[in-house]
Short mmCIF file of C-alpha atoms in Angstrom, two decimals:
data_model
loop_
_atom_site.label_atom_id
_atom_site.label_comp_id
_atom_site.label_asym_id
_atom_site.label_seq_id
_atom_site.Cartn_x
_atom_site.Cartn_y
_atom_site.Cartn_z
CA MET L 15 43.03 -79.43 -47.70
CA LEU L 16 40.87 -79.99 -44.41
CA TYR L 17 39.78 -83.22 -45.76
CA HIS L 18 43.38 -84.68 -45.67
CA LEU L 19 44.16 -82.71 -42.60
CA PHE L 20 41.12 -84.43 -40.33
CA THR L 21 41.30 -87.67 -42.08
CA TYR L 22 44.49 -87.83 -40.48
CA LEU L 23 43.66 -86.55 -37.34
CA ASP L 24 40.84 -89.01 -37.10
CA ARG L 25 42.96 -92.05 -38.05
CA GLU L 26 45.78 -90.92 -35.79
CA TYR L 27 44.23 -89.22 -33.08
CA ASP L 28 40.48 -90.61 -32.87
CA LEU L 29 40.04 -86.50 -32.82
CA LEU L 30 35.90 -86.17 -31.90
CA GLY L 31 33.87 -84.91 -34.75
CA ALA L 32 36.93 -85.79 -37.42
CA GLY L 33 35.43 -88.13 -38.98
CA VAL L 34 32.49 -85.74 -40.26
CA PHE L 35 35.14 -84.84 -43.21
CA GLN L 36 34.67 -87.97 -45.09
CA TYR L 37 30.91 -87.37 -46.19
CA ILE L 38 30.71 -85.32 -49.35
CA SER L 39 27.43 -84.03 -48.24
CA PHE L 40 28.99 -81.68 -45.56
CA ARG L 41 31.93 -80.91 -47.27
CA ALA L 42 29.59 -79.53 -50.42
CA GLY L 43 27.51 -77.72 -47.71
CA MET L 44 30.54 -76.24 -46.22
CA ALA L 45 32.10 -75.20 -49.40
CA THR L 46 28.46 -73.69 -50.97
CA LEU L 47 28.71 -71.12 -47.38
CA THR L 48 32.24 -70.73 -47.99
CA SER L 49 31.97 -69.74 -51.70
CA LEU L 50 29.19 -67.25 -50.55
CA LEU L 51 30.60 -65.66 -47.92
CA ILE L 52 34.04 -65.36 -49.61
CA ALA L 53 32.23 -63.55 -52.49
CA MET L 54 29.71 -61.29 -50.53
CA ILE L 55 32.55 -60.12 -47.82
CA PHE L 56 35.64 -59.78 -50.44
CA GLY L 57 33.62 -58.96 -53.40
CA GLY L 58 32.84 -55.51 -51.43
CA ARG L 59 36.44 -54.80 -50.72
CA LEU L 60 37.61 -55.87 -54.21
CA ILE L 61 34.78 -53.24 -55.59
CA ASN L 62 36.30 -50.51 -53.25
CA LEU L 63 40.09 -51.21 -54.74
CA LEU L 64 39.08 -51.19 -57.99
CA GLN L 65 37.17 -47.88 -58.10
CA ARG L 66 40.13 -46.54 -56.41
CA LYS L 67 42.27 -47.98 -59.41
CA GLN L 68 39.74 -46.57 -61.63
CA VAL L 69 39.18 -49.97 -63.17
CA GLY L 70 36.08 -49.19 -64.95
CA GLU L 71 34.33 -50.42 -67.73
CA SER L 72 34.37 -48.73 -71.50
CA ILE L 73 31.04 -48.38 -72.75
CA ARG L 74 30.23 -48.05 -76.52
CA ASP L 75 26.87 -46.27 -77.16
CA LEU L 76 24.91 -48.77 -78.51
CA GLY L 77 21.77 -47.12 -78.46
CA LEU L 78 20.28 -49.21 -75.30
CA GLU L 79 18.48 -47.28 -72.47
CA GLY L 80 19.99 -46.90 -69.52
CA GLN L 81 23.53 -48.15 -71.13
CA MET L 82 25.59 -44.89 -70.26
CA GLU L 83 24.22 -45.06 -67.09
CA LYS L 84 27.04 -47.58 -66.21
CA LYS L 85 29.98 -46.08 -67.91
CA GLY L 86 32.35 -45.97 -64.86
CA THR L 87 31.03 -49.40 -63.30
CA PRO L 88 33.95 -51.57 -62.07
CA THR L 89 35.25 -54.57 -64.02
CA MET L 90 37.19 -57.52 -63.73
CA GLY L 91 34.82 -58.85 -60.94
CA GLY L 92 35.15 -62.53 -62.31
CA LEU L 93 38.39 -62.51 -59.58
CA ILE L 94 35.60 -62.29 -56.83
CA ILE L 95 33.73 -65.33 -58.78
CA LEU L 96 37.52 -67.03 -59.00
CA LEU L 97 38.36 -66.73 -55.63
CA ALA L 98 35.02 -67.90 -54.07
CA ILE L 99 35.25 -71.14 -56.08
CA LEU L 100 39.24 -71.64 -55.56
CA VAL L 101 39.47 -71.24 -51.93
CA PRO L 102 36.73 -73.81 -51.02
CA THR L 103 37.72 -76.28 -53.13
CA LEU L 104 41.23 -76.03 -51.82
CA LEU L 105 39.97 -76.47 -48.27
CA PHE L 106 37.15 -78.69 -48.35
CA ALA L 107 37.74 -81.00 -51.26
CA ARG L 108 40.14 -84.10 -52.24
CA LEU L 109 43.29 -82.78 -53.55
CA ASP L 110 44.27 -86.42 -54.80
CA ASN L 111 41.22 -86.30 -56.92
CA ILE L 112 42.05 -86.39 -60.61
CA TYR L 113 38.76 -84.30 -61.83
CA ILE L 114 39.42 -82.06 -59.10
CA LEU L 115 42.41 -81.34 -60.33
CA LEU L 116 41.54 -81.04 -63.56
CA MET L 117 38.46 -78.46 -62.42
CA ILE L 118 41.26 -76.14 -60.95
CA VAL L 119 43.58 -76.09 -63.51
CA SER L 120 40.53 -75.33 -65.77
CA THR L 121 39.65 -72.75 -63.96
CA ILE L 122 43.34 -70.94 -63.31
CA TRP L 123 43.45 -71.16 -67.36
CA LEU L 124 40.52 -69.91 -68.23
CA GLY L 125 40.73 -67.06 -66.07
CA LEU L 126 44.27 -65.76 -66.60
CA ILE L 127 42.68 -65.82 -70.21
CA GLY L 128 40.44 -63.75 -69.43
CA PHE L 129 42.26 -61.17 -67.16
CA LEU L 130 44.79 -60.84 -69.48
CA ASP L 131 41.90 -59.48 -71.99
CA ASP L 132 40.40 -57.18 -69.14
CA TYR L 133 43.95 -55.97 -68.02
CA ILE L 134 44.60 -54.86 -71.75
CA LYS L 135 41.19 -53.31 -71.91
CA VAL L 136 41.60 -51.20 -68.96
CA PHE L 137 45.14 -50.83 -68.21
CA LYS L 138 46.05 -50.90 -71.94
CA LYS L 139 42.92 -48.67 -72.50
CA ASN L 140 42.86 -50.86 -76.31
CA LYS L 141 39.13 -51.86 -76.36
CA GLU L 142 39.87 -54.81 -78.42
CA GLY L 143 41.43 -56.53 -75.90
CA LEU L 144 43.45 -59.67 -76.31
CA ALA L 145 42.79 -60.82 -80.01
CA GLY L 146 40.27 -62.98 -80.58
CA LYS L 147 42.52 -65.45 -81.88
CA PHE L 148 44.92 -65.88 -78.69
CA LYS L 149 41.55 -66.55 -76.66
CA VAL L 150 41.01 -69.07 -79.27
CA LEU L 151 44.20 -71.14 -78.83
CA GLY L 152 43.80 -70.82 -75.04
CA GLN L 153 40.77 -72.33 -75.05
CA ILE L 154 42.20 -75.31 -77.51
CA GLY L 155 45.29 -75.72 -74.98
CA LEU L 156 42.93 -76.30 -72.57
CA GLY L 157 40.70 -78.58 -74.84
CA ILE L 158 43.99 -80.90 -75.56
CA ILE L 159 44.69 -81.00 -71.81
CA VAL L 160 41.58 -81.68 -70.56
CA GLY L 161 41.02 -84.06 -73.55
CA LEU L 162 44.27 -85.63 -73.28
CA THR L 163 43.79 -86.33 -69.49
CA LEU L 164 39.93 -88.11 -69.85
CA TYR L 165 41.57 -89.99 -72.52
CA PHE L 166 44.64 -90.93 -71.49
CA SER L 167 44.51 -91.10 -67.32
CA ASP L 168 44.58 -94.16 -65.36
CA ASP L 169 42.64 -92.87 -62.86
CA VAL L 170 39.37 -91.92 -64.99
CA VAL L 171 37.15 -95.16 -65.52
CA VAL L 172 33.96 -95.72 -64.88
CA ARG L 173 32.25 -98.60 -63.47
CA GLN L 174 30.50 -101.87 -64.84
CA TYR L 175 29.23 -105.14 -64.25
CA ILE L 176 30.39 -107.76 -66.04
CA PHE L 177 27.99 -111.23 -66.20
CA THR L 178 29.37 -114.63 -66.71
CA ASP L 179 28.38 -114.70 -70.07
CA GLY L 180 30.65 -111.31 -70.70
CA SER L 181 28.09 -109.01 -71.36
CA THR L 182 27.81 -105.79 -69.67
CA SER L 183 24.96 -103.80 -67.62
CA ALA L 184 24.67 -100.57 -65.07
CA VAL L 185 25.80 -100.79 -61.85
CA ASN L 186 23.82 -104.31 -59.67
CA ALA L 187 24.72 -105.62 -56.83
CA THR L 188 24.63 -109.11 -57.40
CA SER L 189 26.89 -108.89 -60.57
CA LYS L 190 31.06 -108.57 -60.80
CA TRP L 191 31.97 -104.82 -61.24
CA VAL L 192 35.39 -103.98 -62.86
CA ASP L 193 36.55 -100.18 -63.22
CA ILE L 194 37.54 -99.87 -67.13
CA LYS L 195 38.86 -97.41 -69.28
CA SER L 196 35.98 -96.27 -71.63
CA MET L 197 35.54 -93.46 -74.08
CA ILE L 198 31.50 -94.16 -73.60
CA THR L 199 29.44 -91.15 -72.56
CA THR L 200 25.09 -90.46 -72.56
CA ILE L 201 22.74 -90.04 -75.12
CA PRO L 202 19.74 -88.23 -73.54
CA PHE L 203 16.42 -89.41 -74.42
CA ARG L 204 17.16 -93.29 -75.45
CA LYS L 205 16.69 -96.01 -73.24
CA ASN L 206 20.25 -98.07 -73.98
CA ASN L 207 21.59 -94.36 -73.71
CA GLU L 208 25.26 -95.22 -73.54
CA LEU L 209 27.25 -94.28 -76.85
CA ASP L 210 31.18 -95.01 -76.98
CA TYR L 211 33.47 -92.99 -78.98
CA CYS L 212 35.73 -95.63 -80.38
CA ASN L 213 32.54 -97.36 -82.37
CA LEU L 214 31.41 -94.05 -83.74
CA PHE L 215 33.04 -95.28 -87.34
CA SER L 216 32.68 -98.61 -86.70
CA PHE L 217 30.55 -99.82 -89.92
CA ALA L 218 33.36 -98.29 -92.09
CA GLY L 219 35.84 -100.96 -90.87
CA PRO L 220 38.53 -101.71 -88.74
CA LEU L 221 40.79 -98.93 -89.91
CA PHE L 222 38.32 -96.11 -89.16
CA ALA L 223 37.27 -97.35 -85.93
CA GLY L 224 40.62 -97.75 -84.59
CA TRP L 225 41.08 -93.91 -85.23
CA SER L 226 37.71 -92.90 -83.98
CA CYS L 227 38.45 -92.53 -80.41
CA TYR L 228 41.26 -89.81 -81.35
CA LEU L 229 38.23 -87.51 -82.57
CA TYR L 230 37.14 -87.47 -78.91
CA ILE L 231 39.84 -84.84 -78.26
CA PRO L 232 38.72 -82.65 -80.77
CA PHE L 233 35.13 -82.54 -79.62
CA VAL L 234 36.39 -81.57 -76.36
CA ILE L 235 38.42 -78.54 -77.46
CA LEU L 236 34.53 -77.73 -79.56
CA VAL L 237 32.80 -78.07 -76.05
CA ILE L 238 35.00 -75.96 -74.67
CA THR L 239 35.43 -73.16 -76.84
CA ALA L 240 31.59 -73.20 -77.91
CA VAL L 241 30.33 -72.94 -74.29
CA SER L 242 32.68 -70.87 -73.18
CA ASN L 243 32.16 -67.97 -75.94
CA GLY L 244 28.52 -68.57 -75.35
CA ALA L 245 29.00 -67.66 -71.46
CA ASN L 246 31.09 -64.80 -72.67
CA ILE L 247 28.54 -63.33 -75.09
CA THR L 248 25.55 -63.66 -72.23
CA ASP L 249 27.08 -61.52 -69.96
CA GLY L 250 25.47 -58.42 -71.05
CA ILE L 251 23.43 -57.08 -69.10
CA ASP L 252 22.88 -56.78 -64.83
CA GLY L 253 23.04 -60.94 -63.18
CA LEU L 254 22.07 -62.70 -66.44
CA ALA L 255 25.23 -64.76 -66.89
CA ALA L 256 26.03 -65.41 -63.44
CA GLY L 257 22.06 -66.19 -62.74
CA THR L 258 22.20 -68.91 -65.63
CA SER L 259 25.39 -70.26 -64.42
CA ALA L 260 24.06 -70.96 -60.91
CA ILE L 261 21.56 -72.93 -62.48
CA ILE L 262 23.61 -75.08 -64.45
CA GLY L 263 25.67 -75.42 -61.67
CA LEU L 264 23.33 -76.62 -59.27
CA THR L 265 22.03 -79.37 -62.19
CA LEU L 266 25.68 -80.57 -62.59
CA ALA L 267 26.22 -80.77 -58.88
CA ILE L 268 23.02 -83.09 -59.11
CA PHE L 269 24.44 -85.00 -61.99
CA ALA L 270 27.99 -85.55 -60.22
CA TRP L 271 26.26 -86.93 -56.85
CA ILE L 272 24.24 -89.58 -58.25
CA SER L 273 27.34 -90.59 -61.04
CA GLY L 274 29.60 -90.95 -58.10
CA ASN L 275 26.99 -92.57 -55.63
CA THR L 276 26.57 -96.71 -56.42
CA ILE L 277 23.01 -96.69 -55.05
CA PHE L 278 21.72 -93.97 -57.08
CA ALA L 279 23.60 -94.73 -60.23
CA ASP L 280 21.86 -98.20 -59.93
CA TYR L 281 18.47 -97.08 -59.27
CA LEU L 282 18.84 -94.68 -62.19
CA ASP L 283 20.39 -96.88 -64.75
CA ILE L 284 23.15 -94.88 -65.33
CA MET L 285 27.05 -95.28 -65.69
CA PHE L 286 28.73 -94.80 -62.24
CA ILE L 287 31.86 -93.16 -62.08
CA PRO L 288 34.18 -93.74 -59.45
CA ASN L 289 35.06 -90.77 -57.81
CA SER L 290 33.17 -88.22 -59.45
CA GLY L 291 31.04 -87.92 -56.52
CA GLU L 292 34.03 -85.39 -54.86
CA LEU L 293 33.22 -82.99 -58.30
CA THR L 294 29.87 -81.84 -56.12
CA ILE L 295 32.18 -80.07 -54.24
CA PHE L 296 33.69 -77.83 -56.92
CA ALA L 297 30.37 -77.98 -58.46
CA LEU L 298 28.56 -76.17 -55.42
CA ALA L 299 31.60 -73.77 -54.75
CA PHE L 300 30.94 -72.81 -58.26
CA VAL L 301 27.07 -72.21 -57.22
CA GLY L 302 28.05 -70.53 -54.25
CA ALA L 303 30.38 -68.46 -55.94
CA CYS L 304 28.12 -67.24 -58.72
CA VAL L 305 25.01 -66.57 -55.78
CA GLY L 306 27.52 -64.36 -53.94
CA PHE L 307 28.38 -62.29 -57.06
CA LEU L 308 24.82 -61.47 -57.66
CA TRP L 309 24.76 -59.74 -54.23
CA TYR L 310 26.77 -57.09 -56.19
CA ASN L 311 25.92 -57.84 -60.06
CA SER L 312 22.29 -57.55 -59.96
CA TYR L 313 20.55 -54.71 -61.34
CA PRO L 314 21.71 -52.31 -60.86
CA ALA L 315 25.56 -53.61 -60.73
CA GLN L 316 28.20 -52.76 -58.67
CA VAL L 317 30.37 -54.34 -60.79
CA PHE L 318 31.06 -56.52 -63.77
CA MET L 319 32.62 -59.98 -64.15
CA GLY L 320 34.59 -58.91 -66.99
CA ASP L 321 36.34 -61.88 -69.51
CA THR L 322 37.70 -62.74 -66.31
CA GLY L 323 34.49 -64.37 -65.14
CA SER L 324 32.54 -64.98 -68.24
CA LEU L 325 35.30 -67.27 -70.50
CA ALA L 326 35.95 -69.05 -66.58
CA ILE L 327 32.57 -69.98 -65.85
CA GLY L 328 31.75 -71.05 -69.26
CA GLY L 329 34.96 -73.17 -69.60
CA ILE L 330 34.20 -74.54 -66.10
CA ILE L 331 30.60 -76.10 -67.08
CA ALA L 332 31.48 -77.46 -70.14
CA VAL L 333 34.73 -79.47 -68.18
CA MET L 334 32.45 -80.49 -65.40
CA ALA L 335 29.73 -82.12 -68.32
CA LEU L 336 32.70 -83.81 -69.70
CA ILE L 337 33.58 -84.79 -66.74
CA VAL L 338 30.21 -86.64 -65.67
CA ARG L 339 29.24 -87.41 -69.20
CA LYS L 340 26.74 -85.43 -69.83
CA GLU L 341 28.43 -83.63 -72.75
CA LEU L 342 25.39 -84.72 -75.04
CA LEU L 343 22.88 -82.49 -72.82
CA ILE L 344 24.87 -79.51 -73.10
CA PRO L 345 22.43 -77.84 -76.10
CA ILE L 346 19.50 -78.27 -73.85
CA LEU L 347 21.12 -77.66 -70.23
CA CYS L 348 22.97 -74.37 -71.71
CA GLY L 349 20.36 -73.59 -73.94
CA ILE L 350 20.40 -70.02 -73.13
CA PHE L 351 24.26 -69.59 -73.97
CA LEU L 352 23.28 -71.71 -77.44
CA ILE L 353 20.94 -69.46 -78.00
CA GLU L 354 22.68 -66.56 -77.18
CA ASN L 355 25.72 -67.81 -79.62
CA LEU L 356 23.05 -68.45 -82.32
CA SER L 357 21.44 -64.72 -82.59
CA VAL L 358 24.87 -63.84 -82.83
CA MET L 359 25.76 -65.89 -85.72
CA LEU L 360 22.21 -65.75 -87.44
CA GLN L 361 22.62 -62.11 -87.51
CA VAL L 362 25.96 -61.84 -88.41
CA SER L 363 25.35 -64.31 -91.58
CA TYR L 364 22.38 -63.20 -92.65
CA PHE L 365 23.54 -59.25 -93.03
CA LYS L 366 26.50 -60.51 -94.82
CA TYR L 367 24.50 -62.44 -97.46
CA THR L 368 21.78 -59.80 -97.58
CA LYS L 369 24.22 -57.22 -98.35
CA LYS L 370 25.96 -59.37 -100.98
CA LYS L 371 22.98 -59.97 -102.83
CA TYR L 372 20.90 -56.63 -101.66
CA GLY L 373 24.03 -54.37 -101.55
CA GLU L 374 22.38 -53.68 -98.23
CA GLY L 375 23.07 -55.25 -95.13
CA ARG L 376 19.59 -56.63 -93.45
CA ARG L 377 19.15 -57.45 -89.71
CA ILE L 378 17.11 -60.85 -88.31
CA PHE L 379 16.88 -59.23 -84.79
CA LYS L 380 16.63 -55.49 -83.75
CA MET L 381 20.15 -56.28 -82.05
CA SER L 382 22.23 -59.26 -80.92
CA PRO L 383 22.75 -61.23 -78.55
CA LEU L 384 19.78 -61.90 -78.13
CA HIS L 385 19.05 -60.22 -74.50
CA HIS L 386 20.03 -56.88 -76.62
CA HIS L 387 16.99 -57.50 -78.87
CA TYR L 388 14.33 -57.53 -76.06
CA GLN L 389 16.52 -54.46 -74.62
CA LYS L 390 15.41 -52.69 -77.85
CA ASN L 391 11.81 -54.02 -78.08
CA GLY L 392 11.68 -51.95 -74.30
CA TYR L 393 11.89 -54.63 -71.71
CA HIS L 394 13.70 -53.39 -68.37
CA GLU L 395 17.14 -55.46 -67.53
CA SER L 396 15.33 -57.08 -64.61
CA LYS L 397 12.61 -58.49 -66.40
CA ILE L 398 14.57 -60.07 -69.44
CA VAL L 399 16.91 -61.49 -66.71
CA SER L 400 13.89 -63.21 -64.58
CA ARG L 401 12.67 -64.64 -67.31
CA PHE L 402 16.04 -65.93 -69.36
CA TRP L 403 16.70 -67.36 -65.51
CA ILE L 404 13.35 -69.05 -65.83
CA VAL L 405 13.62 -70.67 -68.98
CA GLY L 406 16.95 -71.57 -67.78
CA ILE L 407 15.32 -73.30 -64.70
CA MET L 408 12.84 -75.05 -67.03
CA LEU L 409 15.60 -76.08 -69.30
CA ALA L 410 17.83 -77.95 -66.14
CA ILE L 411 14.39 -79.45 -65.28
CA LEU L 412 14.43 -81.25 -68.43
CA THR L 413 17.59 -82.00 -68.24
CA LEU L 414 17.43 -83.59 -65.06
CA ALA L 415 14.20 -85.71 -66.42
CA THR L 416 16.83 -87.46 -69.26
CA LEU L 417 17.42 -89.23 -66.53
CA LYS L 418 13.95 -91.10 -66.30
CA LEU L 419 12.69 -89.86 -70.13
CA ARG L 420 14.34 -92.45 -72.34
#
């Protein structure tokens, strides 16, 4: 909004200082600061409102130390995160950018699904919340929207440079470049690290090769559903999901910035995605919102994000990774979400298997998700969260290192 306003003022009236809004770095910095302030200022007021409305978390007694002390802590705090993301984005990002519009839709879409789940739990006194099948349907719906947009929109292109012999290469200033529709993505740890979804089954003949492009949309649905649910499962102790998401968001902001910058894309020999640099503004607003939320969510939490926040932040991370074509790096970058998801799947599968085989269910972990296993072992929440953050930082560094480790 402000970008368009100050661009007009600079063009028509040569307003002093208005040109600074042309710079992504300036707008990204302002978006980060604004999101932090919104989260910290609005957060306190929302917590007071939720307390007055008695919007408290109902706690099941799982035998965890200090767990019952959290009973009545306000939930639905994800509204703080959503507001702190959307307001700076609307103020500082270009609203004619396809990627920004896609991120706004994704944030609102999953935020509404999570809000409905929390509303049923809190106000309808139904501990189960929104039925799981409806959550999944909502995630599938968003996956279809994102997949179709990235697949069919003429605004979603990559820039490749064409040589006289017709071959393509990464950005090179001496070559002729063209913007093309392509379903290529990045394969980590490979020198020639571009994979085209449309060529997945080229070995099986032209018939299968023609259909392989359409596998992209189911893959998008899988990524969004998995990461969204992973963030939801990770949101089990104070500050874990918000802090981990901030680390991931900062990494994706770096990817967005270099993918949308010709010079850095050329130097790092990665695909140049026109207009993706604008996503840096959204990504840093996301980071600011998560860090600002930690002001109230760090131990001991004054508010929980609920599904309103956890479903949304997972979906946001997934869509950003898909846009910058780094979705195959998600198992590394979102390793915390992945291991939390796997711990639940392994626990449930092993329990069912042993119950069927031995007549008595057995467990791999003392409790799942994994962070509860460490709680059962006597670790304090703060120590678990801090160590998970450290692992998250290490995974983020490894993810960034894939730019050169090939």
